[in-house]
mmCIF file with all atom_site columns, C-alpha atoms in Angstrom:
data_model
loop_
_atom_site.group_PDB
_atom_site.id
_atom_site.type_symbol
_atom_site.label_atom_id
_atom_site.label_alt_id
_atom_site.label_comp_id
_atom_site.label_asym_id
_atom_site.label_entity_id
_atom_site.label_seq_id
_atom_site.pdbx_PDB_ins_code
_atom_site.Cartn_x
_atom_site.Cartn_y
_atom_site.Cartn_z
_atom_site.occupancy
_atom_site.B_iso_or_equiv
_atom_site.pdbx_formal_charge
_atom_site.auth_seq_id
_atom_site.auth_comp_id
_atom_site.auth_asym_id
_atom_site.auth_atom_id
_atom_site.pdbx_PDB_model_num
ATOM 1   C CA . MET A 1 1   ? 191.690 36.290 126.787 1.00 68.00 ? 2   MET A CA 1
ATOM 2   C CA . LYS A 1 2   ? 192.546 33.798 129.518 1.00 74.00 ? 3   LYS A CA 1
ATOM 3   C CA . LYS A 1 3   ? 195.714 34.990 131.237 1.00 89.00 ? 4   LYS A CA 1
ATOM 4   C CA . LEU A 1 4   ? 195.668 33.555 134.768 1.00 94.00 ? 5   LEU A CA 1
ATOM 5   C CA . THR A 1 5   ? 197.808 30.550 135.717 1.00 95.00 ? 6   THR A CA 1
ATOM 6   C CA . THR A 1 6   ? 197.391 28.406 138.813 1.00 94.00 ? 7   THR A CA 1
ATOM 7   C CA . SER A 1 7   ? 200.073 30.501 140.522 1.00 94.00 ? 8   SER A CA 1
ATOM 8   C CA . SER A 1 8   ? 198.168 33.668 139.593 1.00 95.00 ? 9   SER A CA 1
ATOM 9   C CA . LEU A 1 9   ? 194.963 32.310 141.112 1.00 97.00 ? 10  LEU A CA 1
ATOM 10  C CA . LYS A 1 10  ? 196.801 31.363 144.298 1.00 96.00 ? 11  LYS A CA 1
ATOM 11  C CA . SER A 1 11  ? 198.399 34.810 144.504 1.00 95.00 ? 12  SER A CA 1
ATOM 12  C CA . ILE A 1 12  ? 195.009 36.512 144.230 1.00 97.00 ? 13  ILE A CA 1
ATOM 13  C CA . ALA A 1 13  ? 193.576 34.108 146.798 1.00 97.00 ? 14  ALA A CA 1
ATOM 14  C CA . ALA A 1 14  ? 196.472 34.741 149.188 1.00 97.00 ? 15  ALA A CA 1
ATOM 15  C CA . ALA A 1 15  ? 196.026 38.513 148.930 1.00 97.00 ? 16  ALA A CA 1
ATOM 16  C CA . CYS A 1 16  ? 192.289 38.211 149.611 1.00 98.00 ? 17  CYS A CA 1
ATOM 17  C CA . MET A 1 17  ? 192.954 35.889 152.531 1.00 98.00 ? 18  MET A CA 1
ATOM 18  C CA . LEU A 1 18  ? 195.453 38.317 154.054 1.00 98.00 ? 19  LEU A CA 1
ATOM 19  C CA . ILE A 1 19  ? 192.926 41.156 153.884 1.00 98.00 ? 20  ILE A CA 1
ATOM 20  C CA . ASP A 1 20  ? 190.314 38.909 155.482 1.00 98.00 ? 21  ASP A CA 1
ATOM 21  C CA . HIS A 1 21  ? 192.574 37.796 158.300 1.00 97.00 ? 22  HIS A CA 1
ATOM 22  C CA . ILE A 1 22  ? 193.697 41.344 159.081 1.00 97.00 ? 23  ILE A CA 1
ATOM 23  C CA . ALA A 1 23  ? 190.042 42.226 159.585 1.00 97.00 ? 24  ALA A CA 1
ATOM 24  C CA . ALA A 1 24  ? 189.499 39.094 161.686 1.00 95.00 ? 25  ALA A CA 1
ATOM 25  C CA . VAL A 1 25  ? 192.468 39.740 163.987 1.00 94.00 ? 26  VAL A CA 1
ATOM 26  C CA . PHE A 1 26  ? 192.268 43.527 164.370 1.00 95.00 ? 27  PHE A CA 1
ATOM 27  C CA . THR A 1 27  ? 189.399 45.892 165.113 1.00 91.00 ? 28  THR A CA 1
ATOM 28  C CA . PHE A 1 28  ? 188.016 48.193 162.416 1.00 95.00 ? 29  PHE A CA 1
ATOM 29  C CA . SER A 1 29  ? 184.702 49.948 161.884 1.00 96.00 ? 30  SER A CA 1
ATOM 30  C CA . PRO A 1 30  ? 181.817 47.594 161.014 1.00 96.00 ? 31  PRO A CA 1
ATOM 31  C CA . LEU A 1 31  ? 181.720 48.824 157.415 1.00 97.00 ? 32  LEU A CA 1
ATOM 32  C CA . VAL A 1 32  ? 185.458 48.422 156.850 1.00 97.00 ? 33  VAL A CA 1
ATOM 33  C CA . THR A 1 33  ? 185.381 45.005 158.514 1.00 97.00 ? 34  THR A CA 1
ATOM 34  C CA . ASP A 1 34  ? 182.531 43.848 156.272 1.00 97.00 ? 35  ASP A CA 1
ATOM 35  C CA . ILE A 1 35  ? 184.318 45.051 153.144 1.00 97.00 ? 36  ILE A CA 1
ATOM 36  C CA . MET A 1 36  ? 187.587 43.375 154.106 1.00 98.00 ? 37  MET A CA 1
ATOM 37  C CA . ARG A 1 37  ? 185.916 40.141 155.123 1.00 98.00 ? 38  ARG A CA 1
ATOM 38  C CA . GLY A 1 38  ? 183.854 40.222 151.953 1.00 97.00 ? 39  GLY A CA 1
ATOM 39  C CA . ILE A 1 39  ? 187.035 40.393 149.902 1.00 98.00 ? 40  ILE A CA 1
ATOM 40  C CA . GLY A 1 40  ? 188.284 37.434 151.907 1.00 98.00 ? 41  GLY A CA 1
ATOM 41  C CA . ARG A 1 41  ? 185.331 35.318 150.760 1.00 98.00 ? 42  ARG A CA 1
ATOM 42  C CA . LEU A 1 42  ? 186.961 35.100 147.322 1.00 98.00 ? 43  LEU A CA 1
ATOM 43  C CA . SER A 1 43  ? 189.966 33.189 148.621 1.00 98.00 ? 44  SER A CA 1
ATOM 44  C CA . PHE A 1 44  ? 188.504 29.769 149.402 1.00 98.00 ? 45  PHE A CA 1
ATOM 45  C CA . PRO A 1 45  ? 186.961 29.009 145.979 1.00 98.00 ? 46  PRO A CA 1
ATOM 46  C CA . LEU A 1 46  ? 190.160 30.167 144.278 1.00 98.00 ? 47  LEU A CA 1
ATOM 47  C CA . PHE A 1 47  ? 192.333 27.959 146.475 1.00 98.00 ? 48  PHE A CA 1
ATOM 48  C CA . ALA A 1 48  ? 189.861 25.078 146.113 1.00 98.00 ? 49  ALA A CA 1
ATOM 49  C CA . PHE A 1 49  ? 189.986 25.306 142.321 1.00 98.00 ? 50  PHE A CA 1
ATOM 50  C CA . ALA A 1 50  ? 193.806 25.451 142.394 1.00 97.00 ? 51  ALA A CA 1
ATOM 51  C CA . LEU A 1 51  ? 193.871 22.451 144.753 1.00 97.00 ? 52  LEU A CA 1
ATOM 52  C CA . VAL A 1 52  ? 191.898 20.363 142.279 1.00 98.00 ? 53  VAL A CA 1
ATOM 53  C CA . GLU A 1 53  ? 194.186 21.403 139.442 1.00 96.00 ? 54  GLU A CA 1
ATOM 54  C CA . GLY A 1 54  ? 197.189 20.467 141.561 1.00 94.00 ? 55  GLY A CA 1
ATOM 55  C CA . TYR A 1 55  ? 195.659 17.103 142.426 1.00 97.00 ? 56  TYR A CA 1
ATOM 56  C CA . ASN A 1 56  ? 195.040 16.296 138.771 1.00 95.00 ? 57  ASN A CA 1
ATOM 57  C CA . HIS A 1 57  ? 198.482 17.389 137.596 1.00 92.00 ? 58  HIS A CA 1
ATOM 58  C CA . THR A 1 58  ? 200.798 16.334 140.426 1.00 92.00 ? 59  THR A CA 1
ATOM 59  C CA . ARG A 1 59  ? 203.385 13.654 139.767 1.00 88.00 ? 60  ARG A CA 1
ATOM 60  C CA . SER A 1 60  ? 202.666 11.991 143.100 1.00 94.00 ? 61  SER A CA 1
ATOM 61  C CA . ARG A 1 61  ? 199.271 12.311 144.716 1.00 96.00 ? 62  ARG A CA 1
ATOM 62  C CA . SER A 1 62  ? 200.506 10.560 147.859 1.00 95.00 ? 63  SER A CA 1
ATOM 63  C CA . HIS A 1 63  ? 203.273 13.146 148.287 1.00 95.00 ? 64  HIS A CA 1
ATOM 64  C CA . TYR A 1 64  ? 200.761 15.920 147.645 1.00 95.00 ? 65  TYR A CA 1
ATOM 65  C CA . ILE A 1 65  ? 198.500 14.596 150.392 1.00 97.00 ? 66  ILE A CA 1
ATOM 66  C CA . LEU A 1 66  ? 201.359 14.078 152.852 1.00 97.00 ? 67  LEU A CA 1
ATOM 67  C CA . ARG A 1 67  ? 202.676 17.573 152.196 1.00 96.00 ? 68  ARG A CA 1
ATOM 68  C CA . MET A 1 68  ? 199.254 19.048 152.866 1.00 97.00 ? 69  MET A CA 1
ATOM 69  C CA . GLY A 1 69  ? 198.976 17.096 156.113 1.00 97.00 ? 70  GLY A CA 1
ATOM 70  C CA . TRP A 1 70  ? 202.421 18.205 157.254 1.00 96.00 ? 71  TRP A CA 1
ATOM 71  C CA . PHE A 1 71  ? 201.762 21.890 156.650 1.00 96.00 ? 72  PHE A CA 1
ATOM 72  C CA . ALA A 1 72  ? 198.248 21.670 158.104 1.00 97.00 ? 73  ALA A CA 1
ATOM 73  C CA . THR A 1 73  ? 199.736 20.397 161.359 1.00 96.00 ? 74  THR A CA 1
ATOM 74  C CA . ILE A 1 74  ? 202.446 23.074 161.472 1.00 95.00 ? 75  ILE A CA 1
ATOM 75  C CA . THR A 1 75  ? 199.970 25.816 160.627 1.00 96.00 ? 76  THR A CA 1
ATOM 76  C CA . GLU A 1 76  ? 197.543 24.875 163.380 1.00 97.00 ? 77  GLU A CA 1
ATOM 77  C CA . ILE A 1 77  ? 199.757 26.434 166.068 1.00 96.00 ? 78  ILE A CA 1
ATOM 78  C CA . CYS A 1 78  ? 199.933 29.736 164.182 1.00 96.00 ? 79  CYS A CA 1
ATOM 79  C CA . PHE A 1 79  ? 196.197 29.569 163.454 1.00 97.00 ? 80  PHE A CA 1
ATOM 80  C CA . ASP A 1 80  ? 195.299 29.083 167.112 1.00 96.00 ? 81  ASP A CA 1
ATOM 81  C CA . LEU A 1 81  ? 197.643 31.866 168.222 1.00 96.00 ? 82  LEU A CA 1
ATOM 82  C CA . ALA A 1 82  ? 196.322 34.363 165.677 1.00 94.00 ? 83  ALA A CA 1
ATOM 83  C CA . PHE A 1 83  ? 192.618 33.780 166.229 1.00 94.00 ? 84  PHE A CA 1
ATOM 84  C CA . TYR A 1 84  ? 192.361 32.435 169.775 1.00 93.00 ? 85  TYR A CA 1
ATOM 85  C CA . GLY A 1 85  ? 195.553 33.549 171.501 1.00 90.00 ? 86  GLY A CA 1
ATOM 86  C CA . ASN A 1 86  ? 196.409 29.987 172.553 1.00 91.00 ? 87  ASN A CA 1
ATOM 87  C CA . TRP A 1 87  ? 199.038 27.522 171.392 1.00 90.00 ? 88  TRP A CA 1
ATOM 88  C CA . ILE A 1 88  ? 196.393 24.812 171.156 1.00 88.00 ? 89  ILE A CA 1
ATOM 89  C CA . ASP A 1 89  ? 192.696 25.452 170.736 1.00 87.00 ? 90  ASP A CA 1
ATOM 90  C CA . PHE A 1 90  ? 190.056 23.059 169.437 1.00 88.00 ? 91  PHE A CA 1
ATOM 91  C CA . GLU A 1 91  ? 187.413 25.671 168.668 1.00 89.00 ? 92  GLU A CA 1
ATOM 92  C CA . ALA A 1 92  ? 188.238 25.419 164.957 1.00 94.00 ? 93  ALA A CA 1
ATOM 93  C CA . GLN A 1 93  ? 190.968 23.979 162.750 1.00 97.00 ? 94  GLN A CA 1
ATOM 94  C CA . ASN A 1 94  ? 192.778 25.736 159.919 1.00 97.00 ? 95  ASN A CA 1
ATOM 95  C CA . VAL A 1 95  ? 191.740 25.494 156.286 1.00 97.00 ? 96  VAL A CA 1
ATOM 96  C CA . LEU A 1 96  ? 194.633 23.228 155.306 1.00 98.00 ? 97  LEU A CA 1
ATOM 97  C CA . PHE A 1 97  ? 192.902 20.448 157.241 1.00 98.00 ? 98  PHE A CA 1
ATOM 98  C CA . THR A 1 98  ? 189.840 21.062 155.086 1.00 98.00 ? 99  THR A CA 1
ATOM 99  C CA . PHE A 1 99  ? 192.035 20.728 152.023 1.00 98.00 ? 100 PHE A CA 1
ATOM 100 C CA . LEU A 1 100 ? 193.701 17.610 153.439 1.00 98.00 ? 101 LEU A CA 1
ATOM 101 C CA . ILE A 1 101 ? 190.321 15.953 153.994 1.00 98.00 ? 102 ILE A CA 1
ATOM 102 C CA . SER A 1 102 ? 189.259 17.071 150.519 1.00 98.00 ? 103 SER A CA 1
ATOM 103 C CA . LEU A 1 103 ? 192.324 15.481 148.918 1.00 98.00 ? 104 LEU A CA 1
ATOM 104 C CA . LEU A 1 104 ? 191.597 12.219 150.711 1.00 98.00 ? 105 LEU A CA 1
ATOM 105 C CA . VAL A 1 105 ? 188.010 12.439 149.457 1.00 98.00 ? 106 VAL A CA 1
ATOM 106 C CA . LEU A 1 106 ? 189.204 12.983 145.880 1.00 98.00 ? 107 LEU A CA 1
ATOM 107 C CA . GLU A 1 107 ? 191.585 10.042 146.164 1.00 97.00 ? 108 GLU A CA 1
ATOM 108 C CA . GLY A 1 108 ? 188.913 7.752  147.580 1.00 97.00 ? 109 GLY A CA 1
ATOM 109 C CA . TYR A 1 109 ? 186.391 8.859  144.996 1.00 97.00 ? 110 TYR A CA 1
ATOM 110 C CA . SER A 1 110 ? 188.861 8.425  142.112 1.00 95.00 ? 111 SER A CA 1
ATOM 111 C CA . ARG A 1 111 ? 189.822 4.918  143.214 1.00 94.00 ? 112 ARG A CA 1
ATOM 112 C CA . TYR A 1 112 ? 186.372 3.567  143.934 1.00 94.00 ? 113 TYR A CA 1
ATOM 113 C CA . LYS A 1 113 ? 183.931 5.443  141.710 1.00 91.00 ? 114 LYS A CA 1
ATOM 114 C CA . GLU A 1 114 ? 183.922 2.569  139.217 1.00 88.00 ? 115 GLU A CA 1
ATOM 115 C CA . GLN A 1 115 ? 182.836 0.189  141.980 1.00 89.00 ? 116 GLN A CA 1
ATOM 116 C CA . GLY A 1 116 ? 179.845 2.405  142.656 1.00 85.00 ? 117 GLY A CA 1
ATOM 117 C CA . PHE A 1 117 ? 180.620 3.801  146.099 1.00 89.00 ? 118 PHE A CA 1
ATOM 118 C CA . GLY A 1 118 ? 182.958 6.715  145.361 1.00 93.00 ? 119 GLY A CA 1
ATOM 119 C CA . PHE A 1 119 ? 180.403 9.192  146.702 1.00 96.00 ? 120 PHE A CA 1
ATOM 120 C CA . LEU A 1 120 ? 180.618 7.484  150.083 1.00 97.00 ? 121 LEU A CA 1
ATOM 121 C CA . PHE A 1 121 ? 184.014 9.142  150.538 1.00 97.00 ? 122 PHE A CA 1
ATOM 122 C CA . VAL A 1 122 ? 182.453 12.534 149.888 1.00 98.00 ? 123 VAL A CA 1
ATOM 123 C CA . ILE A 1 123 ? 179.865 11.963 152.604 1.00 97.00 ? 124 ILE A CA 1
ATOM 124 C CA . ILE A 1 124 ? 182.483 10.682 155.066 1.00 98.00 ? 125 ILE A CA 1
ATOM 125 C CA . GLY A 1 125 ? 184.771 13.611 154.286 1.00 98.00 ? 126 GLY A CA 1
ATOM 126 C CA . MET A 1 126 ? 182.008 16.146 154.860 1.00 98.00 ? 127 MET A CA 1
ATOM 127 C CA . PHE A 1 127 ? 181.138 14.484 158.161 1.00 98.00 ? 128 PHE A CA 1
ATOM 128 C CA . VAL A 1 128 ? 184.768 14.442 159.347 1.00 98.00 ? 129 VAL A CA 1
ATOM 129 C CA . ALA A 1 129 ? 185.293 18.094 158.396 1.00 98.00 ? 130 ALA A CA 1
ATOM 130 C CA . ALA A 1 130 ? 182.160 19.093 160.318 1.00 98.00 ? 131 ALA A CA 1
ATOM 131 C CA . LEU A 1 131 ? 183.167 16.962 163.307 1.00 97.00 ? 132 LEU A CA 1
ATOM 132 C CA . LEU A 1 132 ? 186.658 18.470 163.455 1.00 97.00 ? 133 LEU A CA 1
ATOM 133 C CA . ARG A 1 133 ? 185.322 21.979 162.830 1.00 97.00 ? 134 ARG A CA 1
ATOM 134 C CA . THR A 1 134 ? 187.780 22.692 160.074 1.00 98.00 ? 135 THR A CA 1
ATOM 135 C CA . ASP A 1 135 ? 187.531 26.039 158.298 1.00 97.00 ? 136 ASP A CA 1
ATOM 136 C CA . TYR A 1 136 ? 184.585 25.921 155.864 1.00 97.00 ? 137 TYR A CA 1
ATOM 137 C CA . HIS A 1 137 ? 184.044 22.342 157.188 1.00 96.00 ? 138 HIS A CA 1
ATOM 138 C CA . LEU A 1 138 ? 181.581 20.277 155.122 1.00 98.00 ? 139 LEU A CA 1
ATOM 139 C CA . PHE A 1 139 ? 180.875 23.108 152.688 1.00 98.00 ? 140 PHE A CA 1
ATOM 140 C CA . GLY A 1 140 ? 184.571 23.428 151.949 1.00 98.00 ? 141 GLY A CA 1
ATOM 141 C CA . VAL A 1 141 ? 184.886 19.738 151.138 1.00 98.00 ? 142 VAL A CA 1
ATOM 142 C CA . LEU A 1 142 ? 181.800 19.956 148.946 1.00 98.00 ? 143 LEU A CA 1
ATOM 143 C CA . MET A 1 143 ? 183.201 22.942 147.035 1.00 98.00 ? 144 MET A CA 1
ATOM 144 C CA . VAL A 1 144 ? 186.498 21.161 146.352 1.00 98.00 ? 145 VAL A CA 1
ATOM 145 C CA . PHE A 1 145 ? 184.677 18.045 145.206 1.00 98.00 ? 146 PHE A CA 1
ATOM 146 C CA . SER A 1 146 ? 182.393 20.101 142.959 1.00 98.00 ? 147 SER A CA 1
ATOM 147 C CA . PHE A 1 147 ? 185.392 21.587 141.178 1.00 98.00 ? 148 PHE A CA 1
ATOM 148 C CA . HIS A 1 148 ? 186.752 18.070 140.696 1.00 98.00 ? 149 HIS A CA 1
ATOM 149 C CA . TYR A 1 149 ? 183.512 16.385 139.664 1.00 98.00 ? 150 TYR A CA 1
ATOM 150 C CA . TYR A 1 150 ? 182.658 19.100 137.140 1.00 98.00 ? 151 TYR A CA 1
ATOM 151 C CA . ARG A 1 151 ? 186.259 19.794 136.189 1.00 95.00 ? 152 ARG A CA 1
ATOM 152 C CA . ASN A 1 152 ? 185.628 19.726 132.432 1.00 90.00 ? 153 ASN A CA 1
ATOM 153 C CA . ARG A 1 153 ? 182.111 21.101 132.760 1.00 96.00 ? 154 ARG A CA 1
ATOM 154 C CA . PRO A 1 154 ? 182.327 24.698 134.046 1.00 96.00 ? 155 PRO A CA 1
ATOM 155 C CA . GLN A 1 155 ? 178.568 25.148 133.960 1.00 97.00 ? 156 GLN A CA 1
ATOM 156 C CA . GLY A 1 156 ? 178.275 22.375 136.524 1.00 97.00 ? 157 GLY A CA 1
ATOM 157 C CA . TYR A 1 157 ? 180.685 23.764 139.083 1.00 98.00 ? 158 TYR A CA 1
ATOM 158 C CA . ILE A 1 158 ? 179.334 27.295 138.589 1.00 98.00 ? 159 ILE A CA 1
ATOM 159 C CA . VAL A 1 159 ? 175.873 26.122 139.630 1.00 98.00 ? 160 VAL A CA 1
ATOM 160 C CA . ALA A 1 160 ? 177.328 24.060 142.497 1.00 98.00 ? 161 ALA A CA 1
ATOM 161 C CA . ILE A 1 161 ? 179.486 26.889 143.874 1.00 98.00 ? 162 ILE A CA 1
ATOM 162 C CA . VAL A 1 162 ? 176.631 29.378 143.691 1.00 98.00 ? 163 VAL A CA 1
ATOM 163 C CA . LEU A 1 163 ? 174.257 26.996 145.485 1.00 98.00 ? 164 LEU A CA 1
ATOM 164 C CA . ILE A 1 164 ? 176.757 26.038 148.195 1.00 98.00 ? 165 ILE A CA 1
ATOM 165 C CA . ASN A 1 165 ? 177.608 29.647 148.987 1.00 98.00 ? 166 ASN A CA 1
ATOM 166 C CA . ALA A 1 166 ? 173.960 30.664 148.860 1.00 98.00 ? 167 ALA A CA 1
ATOM 167 C CA . ILE A 1 167 ? 173.248 28.084 151.555 1.00 98.00 ? 168 ILE A CA 1
ATOM 168 C CA . MET A 1 168 ? 176.188 29.324 153.614 1.00 98.00 ? 169 MET A CA 1
ATOM 169 C CA . ALA A 1 169 ? 174.929 32.882 153.182 1.00 97.00 ? 170 ALA A CA 1
ATOM 170 C CA . LEU A 1 170 ? 171.809 31.961 155.145 1.00 97.00 ? 171 LEU A CA 1
ATOM 171 C CA . ALA A 1 171 ? 174.031 32.026 158.231 1.00 95.00 ? 172 ALA A CA 1
ATOM 172 C CA . TRP A 1 172 ? 176.374 34.833 157.099 1.00 95.00 ? 173 TRP A CA 1
ATOM 173 C CA . SER A 1 173 ? 175.098 36.930 154.194 1.00 96.00 ? 174 SER A CA 1
ATOM 174 C CA . ILE A 1 174 ? 178.534 38.204 153.233 1.00 96.00 ? 175 ILE A CA 1
ATOM 175 C CA . GLN A 1 175 ? 179.502 34.681 152.162 1.00 98.00 ? 176 GLN A CA 1
ATOM 176 C CA . LEU A 1 176 ? 177.602 35.207 148.922 1.00 97.00 ? 177 LEU A CA 1
ATOM 177 C CA . VAL A 1 177 ? 180.456 37.446 147.747 1.00 98.00 ? 178 VAL A CA 1
ATOM 178 C CA . ALA A 1 178 ? 182.402 34.214 147.184 1.00 98.00 ? 179 ALA A CA 1
ATOM 179 C CA . VAL A 1 179 ? 180.588 33.649 143.885 1.00 98.00 ? 180 VAL A CA 1
ATOM 180 C CA . LEU A 1 180 ? 182.542 36.587 142.446 1.00 98.00 ? 181 LEU A CA 1
ATOM 181 C CA . SER A 1 181 ? 185.535 34.257 142.401 1.00 98.00 ? 182 SER A CA 1
ATOM 182 C CA . LEU A 1 182 ? 183.952 32.455 139.438 1.00 98.00 ? 183 LEU A CA 1
ATOM 183 C CA . PRO A 1 183 ? 184.694 35.199 136.856 1.00 97.00 ? 184 PRO A CA 1
ATOM 184 C CA . ILE A 1 184 ? 188.307 35.129 138.059 1.00 97.00 ? 185 ILE A CA 1
ATOM 185 C CA . ILE A 1 185 ? 188.467 31.357 137.649 1.00 98.00 ? 186 ILE A CA 1
ATOM 186 C CA . ALA A 1 186 ? 187.050 31.786 134.140 1.00 96.00 ? 187 ALA A CA 1
ATOM 187 C CA . LEU A 1 187 ? 190.313 33.553 133.230 1.00 96.00 ? 188 LEU A CA 1
ATOM 188 C CA . TYR A 1 188 ? 192.361 30.438 134.053 1.00 97.00 ? 189 TYR A CA 1
ATOM 189 C CA . ASN A 1 189 ? 194.483 29.388 131.080 1.00 94.00 ? 190 ASN A CA 1
ATOM 190 C CA . GLY A 1 190 ? 195.265 25.836 132.189 1.00 90.00 ? 191 GLY A CA 1
ATOM 191 C CA . GLU A 1 191 ? 198.917 26.535 132.933 1.00 91.00 ? 192 GLU A CA 1
ATOM 192 C CA . ARG A 1 192 ? 200.748 26.076 136.200 1.00 87.00 ? 193 ARG A CA 1
ATOM 193 C CA . GLY A 1 193 ? 202.738 29.308 136.062 1.00 80.00 ? 194 GLY A CA 1
ATOM 194 C CA . LYS A 1 194 ? 205.893 30.080 137.980 1.00 76.00 ? 195 LYS A CA 1
ATOM 195 C CA . GLY A 1 195 ? 207.164 27.440 140.391 1.00 66.00 ? 196 GLY A CA 1
ATOM 196 C CA . MET A 1 196 ? 205.845 28.815 143.676 1.00 68.00 ? 197 MET A CA 1
ATOM 197 C CA . LYS A 1 197 ? 204.727 25.517 145.204 1.00 71.00 ? 198 LYS A CA 1
ATOM 198 C CA . TYR A 1 198 ? 206.146 25.999 148.681 1.00 83.00 ? 199 TYR A CA 1
ATOM 199 C CA . ILE A 1 199 ? 205.703 29.764 148.878 1.00 88.00 ? 200 ILE A CA 1
ATOM 200 C CA . PHE A 1 200 ? 201.970 29.435 149.460 1.00 89.00 ? 201 PHE A CA 1
ATOM 201 C CA . TYR A 1 201 ? 202.433 26.704 152.070 1.00 90.00 ? 202 TYR A CA 1
ATOM 202 C CA . ILE A 1 202 ? 204.861 28.951 153.937 1.00 93.00 ? 203 ILE A CA 1
ATOM 203 C CA . PHE A 1 203 ? 202.772 32.091 153.469 1.00 95.00 ? 204 PHE A CA 1
ATOM 204 C CA . TYR A 1 204 ? 199.753 30.675 155.268 1.00 96.00 ? 205 TYR A CA 1
ATOM 205 C CA . PRO A 1 205 ? 201.324 29.935 158.676 1.00 96.00 ? 206 PRO A CA 1
ATOM 206 C CA . GLY A 1 206 ? 203.796 32.795 158.195 1.00 96.00 ? 207 GLY A CA 1
ATOM 207 C CA . HIS A 1 207 ? 201.229 35.551 157.834 1.00 96.00 ? 208 HIS A CA 1
ATOM 208 C CA . LEU A 1 208 ? 199.175 34.177 160.734 1.00 97.00 ? 209 LEU A CA 1
ATOM 209 C CA . LEU A 1 209 ? 202.204 34.198 163.008 1.00 96.00 ? 210 LEU A CA 1
ATOM 210 C CA . LEU A 1 210 ? 203.074 37.732 161.877 1.00 96.00 ? 211 LEU A CA 1
ATOM 211 C CA . LEU A 1 211 ? 199.557 38.984 162.608 1.00 96.00 ? 212 LEU A CA 1
ATOM 212 C CA . TYR A 1 212 ? 199.725 37.407 166.062 1.00 96.00 ? 213 TYR A CA 1
ATOM 213 C CA . LEU A 1 213 ? 203.067 39.062 166.818 1.00 96.00 ? 214 LEU A CA 1
ATOM 214 C CA . ILE A 1 214 ? 201.835 42.459 165.606 1.00 95.00 ? 215 ILE A CA 1
ATOM 215 C CA . ARG A 1 215 ? 198.774 42.166 167.819 1.00 91.00 ? 216 ARG A CA 1
ATOM 216 C CA . ILE A 1 216 ? 200.962 41.266 170.809 1.00 91.00 ? 217 ILE A CA 1
ATOM 217 C CA . VAL A 1 217 ? 203.328 44.195 170.212 1.00 89.00 ? 218 VAL A CA 1
ATOM 218 C CA . TRP A 1 218 ? 200.563 46.718 169.602 1.00 80.00 ? 219 TRP A CA 1
ATOM 219 C CA . GLY A 1 219 ? 198.406 45.343 172.387 1.00 61.00 ? 220 GLY A CA 1
#
């Protein structure tokens, strides 16, 4: 029986992300670190799937995109502090920028697919994400688009997500754990769930800032 709402998927993704980031910020044994980071691999596909559902159900796509851009910018400071110890660092950009680029890709594709060049936005989005070094960069954009393109054809996005993560696993084998998010997504019941729209936006920068402060206090 399908019991998971969009809010449920986001909650699971947030929990996995927190475990991942704890392992990324603090030092554990190699085995514990691998287990924690492996759990974290589930978060991106879950958030990506929820993002697509949000895009297709939102009352205002422009407001959705602007909101993502606003929180991506705010979060970047917390992201840089948590992972690089600096207020501003261009080594990598937080995942909300990946989602922002992905939303722009979906909007461009939706508007111009009938004219025959909707896929051009996908290519541009992947290039921009790679250039800016956003989290999951071009693969992240491709995963989001796959969920959108095959939205009513689960077999399609299952194949796409497996292939994308298999390619990523060539550089980091633990990434393949991300495919285990697919059985969780299969439990989605098509409902939004409790109104927790802003909680997840606040949680992302909030938990990064908290991890940074804990690391500073504990040395």
